[in-house]
XYZ file of C-alpha atoms in Angstrom:
317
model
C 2.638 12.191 -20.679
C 4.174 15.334 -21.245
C 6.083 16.732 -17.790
C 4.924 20.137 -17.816
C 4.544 20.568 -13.830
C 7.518 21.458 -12.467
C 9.643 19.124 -13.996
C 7.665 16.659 -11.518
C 7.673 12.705 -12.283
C 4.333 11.709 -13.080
C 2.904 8.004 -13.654
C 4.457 6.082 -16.171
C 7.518 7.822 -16.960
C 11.081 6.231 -16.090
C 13.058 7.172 -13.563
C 16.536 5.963 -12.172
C 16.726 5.850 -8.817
C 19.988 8.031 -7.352
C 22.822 6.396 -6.089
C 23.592 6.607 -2.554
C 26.005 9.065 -1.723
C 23.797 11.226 -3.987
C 20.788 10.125 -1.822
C 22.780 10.104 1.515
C 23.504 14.233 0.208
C 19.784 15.075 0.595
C 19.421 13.505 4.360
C 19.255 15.544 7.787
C 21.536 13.705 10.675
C 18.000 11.881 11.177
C 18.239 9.856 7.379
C 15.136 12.310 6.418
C 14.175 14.422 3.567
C 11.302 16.714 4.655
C 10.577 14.393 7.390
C 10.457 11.604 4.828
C 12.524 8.321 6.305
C 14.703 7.149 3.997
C 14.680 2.808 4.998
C 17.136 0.429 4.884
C 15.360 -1.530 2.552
C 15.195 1.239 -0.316
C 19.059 0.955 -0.626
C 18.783 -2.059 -2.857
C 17.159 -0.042 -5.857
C 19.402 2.650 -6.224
C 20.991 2.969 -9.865
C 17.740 0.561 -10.783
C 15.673 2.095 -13.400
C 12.072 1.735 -12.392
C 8.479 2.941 -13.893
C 6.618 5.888 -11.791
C 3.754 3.810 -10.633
C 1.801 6.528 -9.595
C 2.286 10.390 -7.385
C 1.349 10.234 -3.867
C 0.485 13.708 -3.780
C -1.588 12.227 -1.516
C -1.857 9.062 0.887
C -4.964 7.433 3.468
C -3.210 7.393 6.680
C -4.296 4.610 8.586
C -6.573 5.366 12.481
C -8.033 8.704 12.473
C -5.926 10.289 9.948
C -7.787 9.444 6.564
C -6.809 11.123 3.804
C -3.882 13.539 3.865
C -1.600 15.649 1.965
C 1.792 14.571 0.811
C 4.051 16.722 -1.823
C 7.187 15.682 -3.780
C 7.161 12.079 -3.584
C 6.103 9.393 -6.221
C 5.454 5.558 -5.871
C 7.620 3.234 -7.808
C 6.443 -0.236 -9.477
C 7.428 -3.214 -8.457
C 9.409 -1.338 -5.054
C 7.847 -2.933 -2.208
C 9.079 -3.074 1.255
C 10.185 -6.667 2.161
C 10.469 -5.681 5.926
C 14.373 -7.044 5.518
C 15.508 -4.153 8.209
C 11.869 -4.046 10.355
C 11.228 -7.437 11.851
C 10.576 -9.358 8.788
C 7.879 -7.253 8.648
C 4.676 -8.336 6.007
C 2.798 -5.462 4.981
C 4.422 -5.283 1.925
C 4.213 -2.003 1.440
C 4.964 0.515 -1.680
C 7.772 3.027 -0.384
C 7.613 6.894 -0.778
C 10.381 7.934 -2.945
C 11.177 12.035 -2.329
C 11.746 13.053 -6.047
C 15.373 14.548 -5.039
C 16.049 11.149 -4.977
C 15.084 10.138 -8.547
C 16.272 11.573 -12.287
C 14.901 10.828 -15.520
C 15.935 7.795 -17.388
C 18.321 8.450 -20.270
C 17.958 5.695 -22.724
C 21.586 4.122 -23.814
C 22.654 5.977 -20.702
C 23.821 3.336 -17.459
C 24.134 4.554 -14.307
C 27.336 5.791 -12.997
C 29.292 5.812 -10.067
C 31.943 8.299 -10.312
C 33.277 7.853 -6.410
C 33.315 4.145 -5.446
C 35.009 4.755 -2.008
C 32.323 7.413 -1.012
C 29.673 5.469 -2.612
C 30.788 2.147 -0.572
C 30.648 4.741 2.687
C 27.288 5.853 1.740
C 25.759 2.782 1.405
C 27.194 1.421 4.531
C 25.534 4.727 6.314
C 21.680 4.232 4.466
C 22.469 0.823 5.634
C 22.321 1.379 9.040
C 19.640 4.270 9.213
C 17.519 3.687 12.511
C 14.373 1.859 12.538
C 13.141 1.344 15.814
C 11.881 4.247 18.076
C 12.146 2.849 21.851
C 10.229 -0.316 22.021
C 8.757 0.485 18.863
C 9.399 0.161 14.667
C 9.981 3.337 12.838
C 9.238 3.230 9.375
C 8.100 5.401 6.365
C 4.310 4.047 7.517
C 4.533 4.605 11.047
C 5.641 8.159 10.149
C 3.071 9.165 7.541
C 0.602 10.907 10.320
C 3.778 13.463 11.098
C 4.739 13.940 7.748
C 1.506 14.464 5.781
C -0.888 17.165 6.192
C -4.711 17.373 6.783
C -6.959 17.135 4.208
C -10.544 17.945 3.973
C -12.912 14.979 3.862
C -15.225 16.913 1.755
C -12.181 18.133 -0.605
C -12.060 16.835 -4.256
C -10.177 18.835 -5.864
C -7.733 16.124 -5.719
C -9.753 13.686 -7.727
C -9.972 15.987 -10.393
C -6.265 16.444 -10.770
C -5.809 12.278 -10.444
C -8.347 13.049 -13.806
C -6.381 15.522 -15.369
C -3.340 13.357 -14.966
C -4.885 10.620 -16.326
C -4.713 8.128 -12.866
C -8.375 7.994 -12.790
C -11.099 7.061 -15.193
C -13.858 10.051 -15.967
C -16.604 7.150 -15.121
C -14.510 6.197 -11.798
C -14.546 10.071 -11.073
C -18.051 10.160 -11.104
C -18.461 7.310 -8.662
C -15.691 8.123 -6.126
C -17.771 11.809 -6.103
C -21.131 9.949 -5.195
C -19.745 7.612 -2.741
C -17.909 10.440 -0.812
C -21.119 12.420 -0.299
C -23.075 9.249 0.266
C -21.207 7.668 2.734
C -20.668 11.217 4.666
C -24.821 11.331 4.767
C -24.367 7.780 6.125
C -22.050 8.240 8.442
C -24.460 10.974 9.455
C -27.085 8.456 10.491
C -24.602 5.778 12.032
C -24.898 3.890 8.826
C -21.786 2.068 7.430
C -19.781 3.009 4.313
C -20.922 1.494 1.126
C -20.006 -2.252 0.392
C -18.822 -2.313 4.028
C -19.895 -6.340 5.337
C -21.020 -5.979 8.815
C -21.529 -9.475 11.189
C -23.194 -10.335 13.975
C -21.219 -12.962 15.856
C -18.540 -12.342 17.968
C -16.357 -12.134 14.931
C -13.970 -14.899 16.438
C -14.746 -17.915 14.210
C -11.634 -19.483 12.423
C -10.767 -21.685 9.831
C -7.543 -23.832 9.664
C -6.562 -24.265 6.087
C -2.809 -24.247 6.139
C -2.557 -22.083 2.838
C 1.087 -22.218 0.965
C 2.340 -20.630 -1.495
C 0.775 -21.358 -5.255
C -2.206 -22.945 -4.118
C -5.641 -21.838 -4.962
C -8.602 -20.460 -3.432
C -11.962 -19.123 -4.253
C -13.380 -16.212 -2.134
C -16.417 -17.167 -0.477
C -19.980 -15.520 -0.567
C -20.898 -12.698 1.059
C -23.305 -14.175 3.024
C -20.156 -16.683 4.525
C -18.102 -14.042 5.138
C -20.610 -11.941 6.754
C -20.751 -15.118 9.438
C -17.278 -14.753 10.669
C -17.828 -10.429 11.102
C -18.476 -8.740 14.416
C -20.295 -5.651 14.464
C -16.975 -3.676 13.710
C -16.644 -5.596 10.515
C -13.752 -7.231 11.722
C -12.183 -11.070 12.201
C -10.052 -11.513 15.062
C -8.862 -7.940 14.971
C -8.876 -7.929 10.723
C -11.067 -5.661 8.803
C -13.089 -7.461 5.545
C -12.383 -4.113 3.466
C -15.143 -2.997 1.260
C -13.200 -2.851 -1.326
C -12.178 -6.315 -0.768
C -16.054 -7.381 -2.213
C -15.522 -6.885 -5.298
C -13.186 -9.865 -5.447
C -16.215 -12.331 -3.569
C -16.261 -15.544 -5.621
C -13.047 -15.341 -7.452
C -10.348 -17.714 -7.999
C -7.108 -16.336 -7.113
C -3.859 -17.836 -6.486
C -1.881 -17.516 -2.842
C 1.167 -15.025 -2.576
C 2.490 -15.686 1.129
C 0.853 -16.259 4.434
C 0.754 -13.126 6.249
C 2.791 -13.953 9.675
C 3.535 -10.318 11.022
C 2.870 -6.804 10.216
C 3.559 -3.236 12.035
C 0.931 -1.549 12.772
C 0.982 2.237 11.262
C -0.749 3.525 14.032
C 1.559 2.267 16.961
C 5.301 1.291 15.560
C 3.832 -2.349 17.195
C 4.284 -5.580 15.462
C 1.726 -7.602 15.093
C 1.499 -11.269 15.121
C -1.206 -12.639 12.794
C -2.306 -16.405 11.964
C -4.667 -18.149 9.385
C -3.707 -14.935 7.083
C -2.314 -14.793 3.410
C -2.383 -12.497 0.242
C -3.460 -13.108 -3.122
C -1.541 -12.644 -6.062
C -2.317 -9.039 -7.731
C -4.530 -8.416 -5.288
C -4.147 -4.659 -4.150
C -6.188 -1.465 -2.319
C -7.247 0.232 -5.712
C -8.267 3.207 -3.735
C -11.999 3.009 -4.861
C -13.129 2.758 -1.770
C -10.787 5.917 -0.605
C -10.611 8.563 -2.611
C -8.212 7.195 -4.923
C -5.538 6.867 -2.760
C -2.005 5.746 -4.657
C -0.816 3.857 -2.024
C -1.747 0.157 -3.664
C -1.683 -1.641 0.124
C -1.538 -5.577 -0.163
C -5.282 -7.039 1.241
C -4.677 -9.435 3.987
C -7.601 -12.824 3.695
C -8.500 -14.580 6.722
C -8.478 -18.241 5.974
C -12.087 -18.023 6.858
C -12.776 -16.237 3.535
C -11.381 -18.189 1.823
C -11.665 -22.232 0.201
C -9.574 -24.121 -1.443
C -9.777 -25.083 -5.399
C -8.289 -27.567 -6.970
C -6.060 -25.978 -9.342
C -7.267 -28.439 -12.294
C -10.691 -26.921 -12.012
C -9.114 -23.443 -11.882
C -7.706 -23.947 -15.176
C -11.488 -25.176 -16.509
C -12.982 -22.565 -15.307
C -10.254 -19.591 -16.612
C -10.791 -21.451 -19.688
């Protein structure tokens, strides 16, 4: 893609993350850039070249937020939170990099540290940015409601620059449009959103399956999952996403049991059981208005069954 927006960084192009001091230059006393955190945990990728995963011109906000604005910051592949500085934190999430803290990638060019002794004192001070706020975490999520900017639920103008840009199909336009006005006329009439899996138990019902790493499961029916659901759609707490059936009946392999999370509305961590994520298994933002942010889907153990990985291989076959 050609950059012909303000020199901004658009999906798929390379980018080489700043190096410290440079990034330490662009903080207020508070480590922020336009109220943007910058965490701990980002320090490790700077001088790292990295692939513009996608802009987050936009970003859901999780609670009552929804969709809001968000300007000058990109999402990077393969740059994921690993909670290192938050509590061993789980959420995995994709950070916000401010574009002030990227340049282009210049092939046959490495990166360069021209001061060692500031860039040593730099790192030591990104190092130890704050990330508790009281009792609570701080963290680029728990700050997105403060930092972002409403947005319309009606609006899609959006969508049709995600098309313009090329981050969203013409035929995924078409249906994100639909589902926007259809699930505002159902909302309307009480009526949940599309593909939304709503129970009638007390949504307390567990299953025990000890999931490791590498092992692998099949996602149950609809109809099963439904079982375990309250009337909020929820599992002990966890929302079945409706994006999340799409994936009903597939065979995917286990990332990592989910242990602990903050929670983006509170700062609070959460302690969670019976929980894991599955390999390449992401939020594609069908389900909200494209939204870039690519959050990891967390599986009750209840959804899930085990396979034996010798029939996996059958059946992929």
């Amino acid at each position: 893609m050609s950059r012909s927006e303000s020199q901004i960084f658009l999906a798929g192009e390379q980018v080489e993350v700043k190096s410290a001091a440079e990034i330490a230059a662009t903080l207020d006393a508070d480590g922020k850039l336009d109220g943007m955190p910058f965490m701990p945990e980002m320090l490790a990728f700077c001088g790292h070249r990295l692939k513009v995963s996608r802009r987050a011109d936009k970003t859901c906000v999780e609670g009552f937020y929804g969709m809001r604005k968000l300007g000058g910051t990109v999402l990077l592949e393969e740059a994921r939170c690993d909670g290192a500085a938050h509590g061993g934190c789980q959420r995995n999430c994709m950070m916000f990099w401010k574009e002030a803290w990227l340049k282009p990638a210049v092939d046959g060019q490495a990166a360069i540290v021209s001061d060692l002794k500031m860039e040593t004192k730099a790192r030591k001070l990104l190092a130890g940015l704050p990330t508790r706020s009281g009792d609570r975490y701080a963290c680029q999520s728990t700050m997105l409601g403060e930092i972002t900017h409403p947005q319309s639920k009606w609006a899609v103008g959006h969508l049709v620059t995600d098309l313009r840009r090329g981050e969203l199909a013409p035929i995924d336009f078409v249906l994100m449009i639909g589902r926007t006005f259809v699930n505002r006329a159902r909302g309307l009439f009480g009526l949940a959103d599309l593909g939304a899996l709503i129970g009638k138990s007390d949504g307390k019902s567990k299953a025990v399956l000890n999931l490791k790493p590498g092992e692998w499961v099949r996602i149950r029916s609809a109809e099963d999952i439904t079982a375990t659901l309250g009337p909020d759609g929820r599992n002990l707490g966890l929302t079945f996403e409706p994006e999340m059936t799409r994936y009903i009946g597939g065979t995917y392999q286990v990332d990592f049991p989910v242990r602990s999370i903050i929670l983006e509305e509170t700062g609070e961590m959460a302690r969670l059981n019976r929980t894991v994520a599955l390999k390449g298994l992401a939020c594609q933002g069908i389900c909200a208005k494209n939204c870039p942010r690519a959050n990891t889907l967390y599986w009750r153990e209840a959804w899930l069954e085990r396979v034996e990985e010798a029939n996996t291989l059958q059946q992929s076959a």
